[in-house]
Short mmCIF file of C-alpha atoms and ligand atoms in Angstrom, two decimals:
data_model
loop_
_atom_site.label_atom_id
_atom_site.label_comp_id
_atom_site.label_asym_id
_atom_site.label_seq_id
_atom_site.Cartn_x
_atom_site.Cartn_y
_atom_site.Cartn_z
CA MET A 1 18.14 3.60 -14.19
CA PRO A 2 18.98 4.06 -10.52
CA ALA A 3 16.32 3.94 -8.14
CA HIS A 4 12.39 3.67 -9.22
CA ILE A 5 9.80 4.72 -6.88
CA ILE A 6 6.17 2.66 -7.12
CA VAL A 7 3.34 5.09 -5.27
CA GLY A 8 -0.18 4.54 -5.05
CA THR A 9 -2.08 7.97 -6.16
CA GLN A 10 -5.51 7.16 -4.27
CA TRP A 11 -6.11 5.28 -1.20
CA GLY A 12 -4.34 2.15 -1.48
CA ASP A 13 -5.59 -0.99 -3.43
CA GLU A 14 -4.52 0.80 -6.86
CA GLY A 15 -2.61 -2.50 -8.15
CA LYS A 16 0.77 -1.81 -6.87
CA GLY A 17 1.65 -5.23 -6.53
CA ARG A 18 1.18 -6.26 -9.91
CA VAL A 19 2.78 -3.03 -11.15
CA ALA A 20 5.70 -3.67 -8.89
CA ASP A 21 5.55 -7.21 -10.27
CA TYR A 22 6.18 -6.03 -13.95
CA PHE A 23 8.73 -3.73 -13.01
CA ALA A 24 10.62 -6.24 -10.68
CA ALA A 25 11.33 -8.40 -13.60
CA ARG A 26 13.44 -5.51 -14.71
CA SER A 27 15.32 -4.72 -11.31
CA ASP A 28 18.18 -5.77 -9.32
CA ILE A 29 16.64 -5.33 -5.88
CA VAL A 30 13.10 -4.67 -4.68
CA ALA A 31 12.72 -2.66 -1.67
CA ARG A 32 9.23 -1.77 0.74
CA TYR A 33 9.96 1.14 2.51
CA ALA A 34 6.93 1.60 4.79
CA GLY A 35 4.10 -0.02 6.34
CA GLY A 36 3.72 -3.67 7.42
CA ASP A 37 1.32 -6.31 6.72
CA ASN A 38 -1.72 -3.73 6.86
CA ALA A 39 -0.63 -3.86 3.01
CA GLY A 40 -1.63 -6.76 0.76
CA HIS A 41 -0.54 -7.65 -2.42
CA THR A 42 -1.76 -10.21 -5.00
CA VAL A 43 0.49 -11.40 -7.68
CA ARG A 44 -0.78 -13.63 -10.20
CA VAL A 45 1.60 -16.04 -12.14
CA GLY A 46 -0.17 -18.10 -14.05
CA GLU A 47 -2.63 -19.96 -12.52
CA GLN A 48 -0.41 -19.46 -9.03
CA SER A 49 -1.73 -16.56 -7.04
CA TYR A 50 0.44 -14.86 -4.32
CA ALA A 51 -1.08 -12.93 -1.59
CA LEU A 52 1.90 -10.79 -0.11
CA HIS A 53 1.93 -8.68 2.93
CA ILE A 54 4.93 -7.96 4.36
CA VAL A 55 7.52 -9.40 1.59
CA PRO A 56 8.46 -7.00 -1.11
CA SER A 57 6.85 -8.47 -5.02
CA GLY A 58 10.11 -9.23 -6.49
CA VAL A 59 10.33 -12.18 -4.59
CA ILE A 60 8.47 -14.02 -7.13
CA HIS A 61 11.32 -13.16 -9.44
CA ASP A 62 14.31 -15.39 -9.42
CA GLY A 63 17.67 -13.73 -8.42
CA VAL A 64 15.69 -10.46 -7.27
CA VAL A 65 17.24 -9.49 -3.70
CA CYS A 66 14.09 -8.21 -1.53
CA VAL A 67 14.66 -5.82 0.96
CA MET A 68 12.44 -4.56 4.11
CA GLY A 69 13.47 -1.31 4.83
CA ASN A 70 13.65 0.70 8.12
CA GLY A 71 10.75 2.46 7.35
CA MET A 72 8.66 -0.73 7.73
CA VAL A 73 7.13 -2.16 10.93
CA ILE A 74 7.48 -5.70 10.87
CA ASN A 75 5.17 -8.11 12.71
CA PRO A 76 7.67 -11.25 13.46
CA LEU A 77 4.79 -13.98 13.91
CA LYS A 78 3.59 -13.01 10.45
CA LEU A 79 7.04 -12.65 8.55
CA ALA A 80 8.13 -15.99 9.57
CA ASP A 81 4.99 -17.44 8.20
CA GLU A 82 4.81 -15.37 5.13
CA LEU A 83 8.56 -16.61 4.22
CA ARG A 84 7.70 -20.30 5.31
CA GLY A 85 4.54 -20.35 3.10
CA LEU A 86 6.91 -19.09 0.02
CA ALA A 87 9.29 -21.68 0.65
CA GLU A 88 6.68 -24.52 0.69
CA ARG A 89 5.88 -23.00 -2.57
CA GLY A 90 9.44 -23.40 -3.62
CA VAL A 91 10.31 -19.89 -3.57
CA ASP A 92 13.80 -19.26 -2.56
CA ILE A 93 14.01 -17.32 0.55
CA SER A 94 17.62 -17.74 1.41
CA PRO A 95 18.79 -14.90 3.70
CA GLY A 96 21.03 -13.01 1.64
CA ARG A 97 18.49 -12.64 -0.92
CA ILE A 98 15.83 -11.43 1.52
CA LEU A 99 16.89 -8.56 3.70
CA LEU A 100 15.39 -7.04 6.75
CA SER A 101 16.62 -3.65 8.11
CA GLU A 102 17.75 -3.89 11.52
CA SER A 103 16.27 -0.51 12.14
CA ALA A 104 12.83 -1.39 11.28
CA HIS A 105 10.52 -1.60 13.88
CA LEU A 106 8.66 -4.54 15.52
CA ILE A 107 5.18 -5.34 15.92
CA LEU A 108 3.86 -7.08 19.14
CA PRO A 109 0.85 -8.85 19.84
CA THR A 110 -0.03 -5.97 22.21
CA HIS A 111 0.38 -3.74 19.49
CA ARG A 112 -2.46 -5.35 17.86
CA ALA A 113 -4.49 -5.45 21.02
CA LEU A 114 -3.99 -1.70 21.60
CA ASP A 115 -4.93 -1.07 17.69
CA ARG A 116 -8.16 -3.07 18.33
CA ALA A 117 -9.00 -1.27 21.74
CA ARG A 118 -8.27 2.37 20.52
CA GLU A 119 -10.80 1.93 17.76
CA VAL A 120 -13.45 0.78 20.18
CA SER A 121 -12.58 3.63 22.52
CA ARG A 122 -12.91 5.95 19.27
CA GLY A 123 -16.55 5.13 18.91
CA ARG A 124 -18.20 6.78 15.77
CA ASP A 125 -14.92 8.32 15.33
CA ALA A 126 -12.78 5.46 14.51
CA ILE A 127 -10.66 5.18 11.67
CA GLY A 128 -11.37 1.54 10.22
CA THR A 129 -7.48 0.50 10.84
CA THR A 130 -6.98 -3.40 9.56
CA ALA A 131 -6.18 -4.07 13.19
CA ARG A 132 -2.67 -5.00 12.30
CA GLY A 133 -0.93 -2.93 15.06
CA ILE A 134 0.48 -0.45 12.56
CA GLY A 135 -0.47 2.67 14.46
CA PRO A 136 0.87 1.45 18.23
CA ALA A 137 4.17 0.19 16.91
CA TYR A 138 4.78 3.59 14.95
CA THR A 139 3.75 5.45 18.32
CA ASP A 140 6.19 3.69 19.94
CA LYS A 141 8.86 4.33 17.42
CA VAL A 142 7.96 7.60 17.52
CA ALA A 143 8.01 7.83 21.55
CA ARG A 144 11.27 6.04 21.33
CA SER A 145 10.27 3.14 23.29
CA GLY A 146 9.75 0.60 20.28
CA LEU A 147 11.67 -2.49 19.86
CA ARG A 148 13.79 -2.58 16.57
CA ALA A 149 13.98 -6.02 14.67
CA GLY A 150 18.00 -5.55 15.32
CA SER A 151 16.88 -6.86 18.65
CA ILE A 152 16.55 -9.98 17.66
CA GLY A 153 20.05 -10.36 16.74
CA ARG A 154 20.67 -10.37 20.46
CA PRO A 155 18.68 -13.27 21.61
CA ASP A 156 19.85 -13.22 25.32
CA ASP A 157 18.52 -9.90 25.65
CA PHE A 158 15.58 -9.84 22.99
CA ALA A 159 13.04 -12.29 25.14
CA GLU A 160 13.56 -9.86 28.00
CA GLU A 161 13.23 -6.57 26.27
CA ALA A 162 9.97 -8.11 24.58
CA ARG A 163 8.54 -8.87 27.75
CA ALA A 164 9.24 -5.72 29.28
CA ARG A 165 7.27 -3.77 26.59
CA ILE A 166 4.55 -6.33 26.44
CA VAL A 167 3.95 -6.44 30.05
CA GLU A 168 3.99 -2.36 29.82
CA HIS A 169 1.14 -2.67 27.10
CA ASN A 170 -0.78 -4.84 29.03
CA CYS A 171 -0.95 -1.90 31.96
CA LEU A 172 -2.56 0.20 29.15
CA LEU A 173 -4.48 -2.48 27.59
CA ALA A 174 -5.92 -3.00 31.29
CA ASP A 175 -6.41 0.44 33.15
CA ARG A 176 -6.96 2.87 30.03
CA TYR A 177 -8.97 0.92 27.44
CA GLY A 178 -10.35 -1.96 30.02
CA ALA A 179 -9.28 -4.39 27.58
CA ASP A 180 -7.95 -7.97 28.24
CA PRO A 181 -4.12 -8.35 28.60
CA ILE A 182 -2.62 -10.82 26.60
CA ASP A 183 -0.44 -13.95 27.86
CA VAL A 184 3.14 -12.77 28.45
CA ASP A 185 4.62 -16.25 28.21
CA ALA A 186 2.93 -17.37 25.32
CA ALA A 187 3.77 -14.27 23.39
CA VAL A 188 7.25 -14.31 24.46
CA GLU A 189 7.57 -17.82 23.47
CA ALA A 190 6.19 -17.24 20.07
CA LEU A 191 8.22 -14.01 19.38
CA ALA A 192 11.39 -16.09 20.54
CA GLU A 193 10.69 -18.52 18.04
CA ALA A 194 10.18 -16.29 15.18
CA ALA A 195 13.20 -14.24 16.05
CA SER A 196 15.35 -17.28 16.07
CA PHE A 197 13.74 -18.07 12.20
CA LEU A 198 14.22 -14.47 11.25
CA ARG A 199 17.79 -13.60 12.76
CA PRO A 200 19.97 -14.98 9.49
CA TYR A 201 17.83 -12.28 7.71
CA LEU A 202 18.86 -9.33 9.32
CA ALA A 203 21.16 -6.62 7.61
CA ASP A 204 22.43 -3.25 7.39
CA THR A 205 20.07 -2.36 4.58
CA PRO A 206 20.97 1.41 3.98
CA LEU A 207 24.71 0.45 3.76
CA TYR A 208 23.45 -2.62 1.39
CA LEU A 209 21.45 -0.55 -0.98
CA HIS A 210 24.15 2.25 -0.89
CA GLU A 211 26.99 -0.17 -2.24
CA ALA A 212 24.31 -1.70 -4.68
CA LEU A 213 23.30 1.45 -6.30
CA ALA A 214 27.31 2.61 -6.25
CA ALA A 215 27.83 -0.70 -8.49
CA GLY A 216 25.48 0.13 -10.87
CA LYS A 217 22.31 -2.10 -9.80
CA THR A 218 18.91 -1.06 -10.27
CA LEU A 219 16.70 -0.41 -7.25
CA LEU A 220 12.78 -0.41 -7.29
CA CYS A 221 11.35 1.31 -4.29
CA GLU A 222 7.69 -0.70 -3.73
CA GLY A 223 5.18 1.72 -2.02
CA ALA A 224 2.37 0.18 -0.06
CA GLN A 225 -1.03 2.30 0.93
CA GLY A 226 -1.58 5.30 -1.10
CA THR A 227 -0.83 9.22 -1.04
CA LEU A 228 -4.31 9.77 0.62
CA LEU A 229 -3.33 7.25 3.19
CA ASP A 230 0.25 9.26 4.02
CA LEU A 231 0.32 10.41 7.65
CA ASP A 232 1.61 13.83 6.31
CA HIS A 233 -0.41 14.36 3.16
CA GLY A 234 -3.53 11.77 3.49
CA THR A 235 -7.10 12.64 4.70
CA PHE A 236 -5.83 12.76 8.12
CA PRO A 237 -6.64 11.31 10.64
CA TYR A 238 -8.30 8.73 8.74
CA VAL A 239 -4.87 7.59 7.05
CA THR A 240 -1.84 5.07 7.96
CA SER A 241 0.81 6.12 10.44
CA SER A 242 3.56 5.65 7.86
CA SER A 243 5.12 7.68 4.75
CA ALA A 244 3.41 6.20 1.98
CA THR A 245 4.56 8.90 -0.62
CA ALA A 246 7.73 9.14 -2.61
CA GLY A 247 9.68 11.07 0.27
CA GLY A 248 9.04 8.14 2.51
CA ALA A 249 10.86 5.99 0.10
CA LEU A 250 13.94 8.02 0.65
CA THR A 251 13.78 8.20 4.60
CA GLY A 252 12.28 4.33 4.97
CA LEU A 253 15.28 2.68 2.77
CA GLY A 254 18.38 5.45 3.70
CA ILE A 255 18.77 6.40 0.42
CA GLY A 256 19.35 10.08 -0.95
CA PRO A 257 17.26 11.72 -3.37
CA ARG A 258 20.21 11.59 -6.44
CA HIS A 259 19.25 8.16 -6.58
CA VAL A 260 15.86 8.52 -7.96
CA ALA A 261 15.29 8.77 -11.85
CA ARG A 262 11.35 7.57 -12.15
CA VAL A 263 8.39 8.03 -9.84
CA THR A 264 5.31 5.93 -11.30
CA GLY A 265 2.52 6.49 -9.58
CA VAL A 266 -0.40 3.91 -9.77
CA ALA A 267 -4.02 4.62 -10.48
CA LYS A 268 -7.21 2.44 -10.77
CA ALA A 269 -9.33 3.41 -13.52
CA PHE A 270 -12.15 4.36 -11.08
CA SER A 271 -11.88 4.92 -6.93
CA THR A 272 -11.63 3.01 -3.96
CA ARG A 273 -11.37 3.20 -0.24
CA VAL A 274 -11.57 1.18 2.81
CA GLY A 275 -11.65 2.37 6.19
CA GLU A 276 -13.36 5.17 7.12
CA GLY A 277 -13.24 9.24 5.81
CA PRO A 278 -13.89 11.65 3.14
CA PHE A 279 -14.47 9.85 -0.19
CA PRO A 280 -15.99 12.61 -2.62
CA THR A 281 -16.84 10.31 -5.46
CA GLU A 282 -18.01 7.55 -3.62
CA LEU A 283 -21.28 5.64 -4.88
CA SER A 284 -23.54 3.45 -3.54
CA GLY A 285 -26.07 1.34 -5.08
CA PRO A 286 -25.79 -0.79 -8.50
CA LEU A 287 -23.01 1.43 -9.93
CA ALA A 288 -20.88 0.69 -6.74
CA ASP A 289 -22.32 -3.15 -6.93
CA ARG A 290 -20.76 -3.08 -10.60
CA LEU A 291 -17.29 -1.50 -9.94
CA ARG A 292 -16.81 -3.80 -6.81
CA GLY A 293 -17.33 -7.05 -8.10
CA THR A 294 -19.07 -10.02 -6.26
CA GLY A 295 -16.20 -11.22 -4.42
CA GLU A 296 -16.30 -14.74 -6.72
CA ASN A 297 -12.85 -13.03 -8.77
CA PRO A 298 -9.65 -12.52 -6.68
CA TRP A 299 -9.51 -9.00 -8.32
CA ASP A 300 -12.92 -8.20 -6.90
CA GLU A 301 -12.82 -5.03 -4.73
CA PHE A 302 -12.36 -6.77 -1.51
CA GLY A 303 -9.69 -6.22 0.97
CA THR A 304 -6.91 -8.73 0.38
CA THR A 305 -5.56 -8.52 4.00
CA THR A 306 -8.92 -7.96 5.68
CA GLY A 307 -11.78 -9.41 3.20
CA ARG A 308 -13.74 -6.22 3.80
CA PRO A 309 -15.64 -4.98 1.00
CA ARG A 310 -14.07 -1.65 -0.70
CA ARG A 311 -16.10 1.46 -0.74
CA CYS A 312 -16.49 2.09 -4.47
CA GLY A 313 -16.68 5.29 -6.42
CA TRP A 314 -15.88 7.12 -9.76
CA LEU A 315 -12.19 8.33 -10.74
CA ASP A 316 -11.22 11.28 -9.13
CA THR A 317 -8.43 13.50 -11.04
CA VAL A 318 -8.40 15.87 -8.51
CA VAL A 319 -6.86 13.06 -6.19
CA VAL A 320 -4.63 12.04 -8.97
CA ARG A 321 -3.67 15.52 -9.70
CA TYR A 322 -2.84 15.98 -5.81
CA ALA A 323 -0.68 12.76 -5.96
CA ALA A 324 1.03 14.07 -8.89
CA ARG A 325 2.20 16.92 -7.36
CA ILE A 326 3.18 15.23 -3.94
CA ASN A 327 4.94 12.54 -5.49
CA GLY A 328 6.79 14.12 -8.37
CA LEU A 329 5.29 11.55 -10.58
CA THR A 330 7.37 11.06 -13.65
CA ASP A 331 4.22 8.66 -15.03
CA LEU A 332 1.34 6.84 -14.09
CA VAL A 333 0.06 3.30 -14.82
CA LEU A 334 -3.62 2.81 -15.01
CA THR A 335 -5.19 -0.33 -13.69
CA LYS A 336 -8.42 -2.42 -13.85
CA LEU A 337 -9.46 -0.10 -17.37
CA ASP A 338 -11.33 -3.57 -18.42
CA ILE A 339 -13.67 -3.12 -15.39
CA LEU A 340 -15.23 -0.13 -17.12
CA SER A 341 -16.22 -2.02 -20.38
CA GLY A 342 -19.81 -1.58 -20.70
CA MET A 343 -20.77 0.73 -18.21
CA GLY A 344 -22.15 3.26 -20.37
CA GLU A 345 -21.57 6.80 -20.10
CA LEU A 346 -18.17 7.21 -17.19
CA SER A 347 -18.21 9.91 -15.14
CA VAL A 348 -14.82 11.53 -13.78
CA ALA A 349 -14.39 13.99 -10.97
CA ASP A 350 -12.11 16.79 -12.26
CA ALA A 351 -13.11 19.60 -9.81
CA TYR A 352 -15.13 19.70 -6.48
CA ILE A 353 -18.15 22.38 -5.50
CA TYR A 354 -17.14 23.74 -2.08
CA ALA A 355 -20.15 26.28 -0.59
CA GLY A 356 -21.38 26.66 -3.69
CA GLU A 357 -17.46 27.86 -5.39
CA THR A 358 -15.36 25.29 -7.80
CA ILE A 359 -12.34 24.17 -6.60
CA TRP A 360 -9.42 22.66 -8.56
CA GLU A 361 -7.40 21.43 -5.62
CA MET A 362 -8.19 19.38 -3.31
CA PRO A 363 -8.27 20.86 0.70
CA ARG A 364 -6.16 19.38 2.99
CA ASP A 365 -8.78 20.25 5.46
CA ARG A 366 -10.89 17.05 6.55
CA ASP A 367 -14.09 19.05 7.19
CA ARG A 368 -13.78 20.89 4.13
CA LEU A 369 -13.34 17.65 1.94
CA ALA A 370 -15.73 16.31 3.53
CA ALA A 371 -18.12 18.90 2.68
CA CYS A 372 -17.11 18.75 -1.25
CA ASP A 373 -19.35 17.73 -3.92
CA PRO A 374 -17.77 16.33 -7.01
CA ALA A 375 -18.21 18.36 -10.15
CA TYR A 376 -18.46 15.68 -12.96
CA GLU A 377 -17.20 15.52 -16.53
CA THR A 378 -19.12 12.88 -18.72
CA LEU A 379 -17.36 10.69 -20.75
CA PRO A 380 -18.06 8.14 -23.36
CA GLY A 381 -17.71 4.71 -22.58
CA TRP A 382 -16.86 1.76 -24.42
CA ASP A 383 -18.52 -1.71 -25.00
CA GLU A 384 -15.53 -3.63 -26.12
CA ASP A 385 -13.91 -6.56 -24.23
CA ILE A 386 -10.32 -5.25 -23.88
CA THR A 387 -9.05 -8.00 -21.84
CA GLY A 388 -7.29 -9.22 -24.67
CA ALA A 389 -5.64 -5.96 -25.94
CA ALA A 390 -2.00 -5.98 -26.66
CA ARG A 391 -1.03 -2.69 -27.80
CA ARG A 392 -2.20 0.75 -28.18
CA GLY A 393 -4.30 0.57 -31.33
CA ASP A 394 -6.42 -2.47 -29.90
CA LEU A 395 -7.99 0.08 -27.39
CA PRO A 396 -11.21 1.74 -28.38
CA GLU A 397 -11.43 5.17 -29.13
CA ASN A 398 -13.29 6.09 -25.92
CA ALA A 399 -10.92 4.23 -24.01
CA LEU A 400 -7.77 6.02 -25.30
CA GLY A 401 -10.23 9.49 -24.44
CA TYR A 402 -10.32 8.22 -20.93
CA ILE A 403 -6.81 7.96 -20.83
CA ALA A 404 -6.00 11.19 -22.38
CA ARG A 405 -8.55 12.84 -19.76
CA ILE A 406 -6.32 11.53 -16.99
CA GLU A 407 -3.41 12.89 -18.60
CA ALA A 408 -4.65 16.27 -19.20
CA ALA A 409 -6.22 16.67 -15.63
CA SER A 410 -2.70 15.24 -13.69
CA GLY A 411 -0.27 16.74 -16.15
CA VAL A 412 1.39 13.04 -16.04
CA PRO A 413 1.54 10.88 -18.74
CA VAL A 414 0.15 7.39 -18.79
CA ALA A 415 2.76 4.90 -19.56
CA GLN A 416 0.50 1.56 -19.10
CA ALA A 417 -3.06 0.66 -19.02
CA THR A 418 -3.82 -2.79 -17.50
CA VAL A 419 -6.89 -4.58 -18.93
CA GLY A 420 -7.06 -7.86 -16.87
CA PRO A 421 -5.45 -9.53 -14.05
CA GLY A 422 -2.49 -11.76 -16.01
CA ARG A 423 0.86 -10.78 -16.37
CA ALA A 424 0.67 -10.26 -20.04
CA GLN A 425 -2.68 -8.46 -19.75
CA ALA A 426 -1.03 -4.52 -19.76
CA VAL A 427 -0.89 -2.16 -22.53
CA GLU A 428 2.12 -0.04 -23.09
CA VAL A 429 0.34 3.72 -24.39
CA LEU A 430 2.85 5.90 -24.28
P1 IMP B 501 -4.03 1.16 9.55
O1 IMP B 501 -2.91 0.92 8.42
O2 IMP B 501 -3.98 -0.58 9.55
O3 IMP B 501 -3.70 1.71 10.86
O4 IMP B 501 -5.29 1.52 9.06
C1 IMP B 501 -5.17 3.14 8.43
C2 IMP B 501 -6.08 3.25 7.53
O5 IMP B 501 -5.53 2.84 6.37
C3 IMP B 501 -7.53 2.50 7.45
O6 IMP B 501 -8.51 3.27 6.33
C4 IMP B 501 -6.93 0.86 6.66
O7 IMP B 501 -8.07 0.57 6.01
C5 IMP B 501 -6.28 2.08 5.58
N1 IMP B 501 -5.20 1.06 5.05
C6 IMP B 501 -4.06 0.22 5.33
N2 IMP B 501 -3.25 -0.15 4.67
C7 IMP B 501 -4.11 -0.32 3.74
C8 IMP B 501 -3.81 -0.89 2.30
O8 IMP B 501 -2.87 -1.94 2.02
N3 IMP B 501 -5.02 -0.67 1.53
C9 IMP B 501 -6.05 -0.07 1.40
N4 IMP B 501 -6.14 0.64 2.88
C10 IMP B 501 -5.26 0.50 3.69
#
């Protein structure tokens, strides 16, 4: 199979990292196409746990080539740190194995400062960003004033170009937002150091991918964030600034649609969201606490990147159906099914009530969505511990009924369900 895209069907944090890790073992190349260090994937291998923010999950698998595509925004300081951290743990980070698109845009320290300043200035309308500078870096890309990764390949010019941007951003910070400017010399020095470390990784990645696909290699396109955080198709303005959906994989990597054979949507067995914005099935109180976990376990619902507790709620199949449509999903992977064990009856929203009427599709307007109440169907739960389930027949009838409900609502088959954090805790259900 040539190209296989993995996307999140909800608001991110669906467990795409572990799903990408699973498919990476069967791929030659794993490429990320959007976002930056706002993402956080935790991949557990035995007793080891790797928190990846920028480098694709495939890096844990020997021999898999990892590509950071042109659609990404890269913080050079964070990427250099992440690569050095992986090397210290024995992961092969040789250039040639890891490629950074020359056309990816760079996140500068002032982008982070601008992200924070803009959030403060939004007041009660704050988006709840990860404060990683994602929005301001993409703003500069669209304004055609951003600095691309390729600029670090020109050491003589890079420091000067970075300095010019930082000075300009500092004016904006001070004049527009009344925020403290950042130390220009220190920032430029740190960037120049990271740039010299990253220089060997620069590549014409669309050309590399074209040649690899022509040679019959398999490519896994690893999505970050989720469908409802997509700039065009998410719950705007409470979204990220990139194209997180399947279409973004094509522009974000520079490949054509004819290569794509499979689009897998990752759906968590319940819903979570970090940051602000509408969330029709949101719960509060003990049920939300039960879904979230205490924070003691790495899989509890606290942000990998920011540590923020996630908002939690029942599964919303209106959302999954919407994601199936926007991404052209061929199959689903359902994650964290084990968390629902022992919860008693389970509610699933398969429609909304808006202005007294039942509506079956998600409204795109944020005020209409915010005014929607979920129309719940109640499904019987199960008490069995399913963390040891290895095959479909090991799952209780009611867990299979839950899966069947999702398939019926979304029109997409569930290929796999995960029942615990370990690599082996995944059940093929198709
Ligand atoms: P930004 O991407 O930092 O600009 O944040 C915009 C919105 O996307 C905020 O609501 C963030 O919480 C959310 N967001 C960004 N990245 C992730 C992610 O990887 N998982 C979940 N939410 C995210």
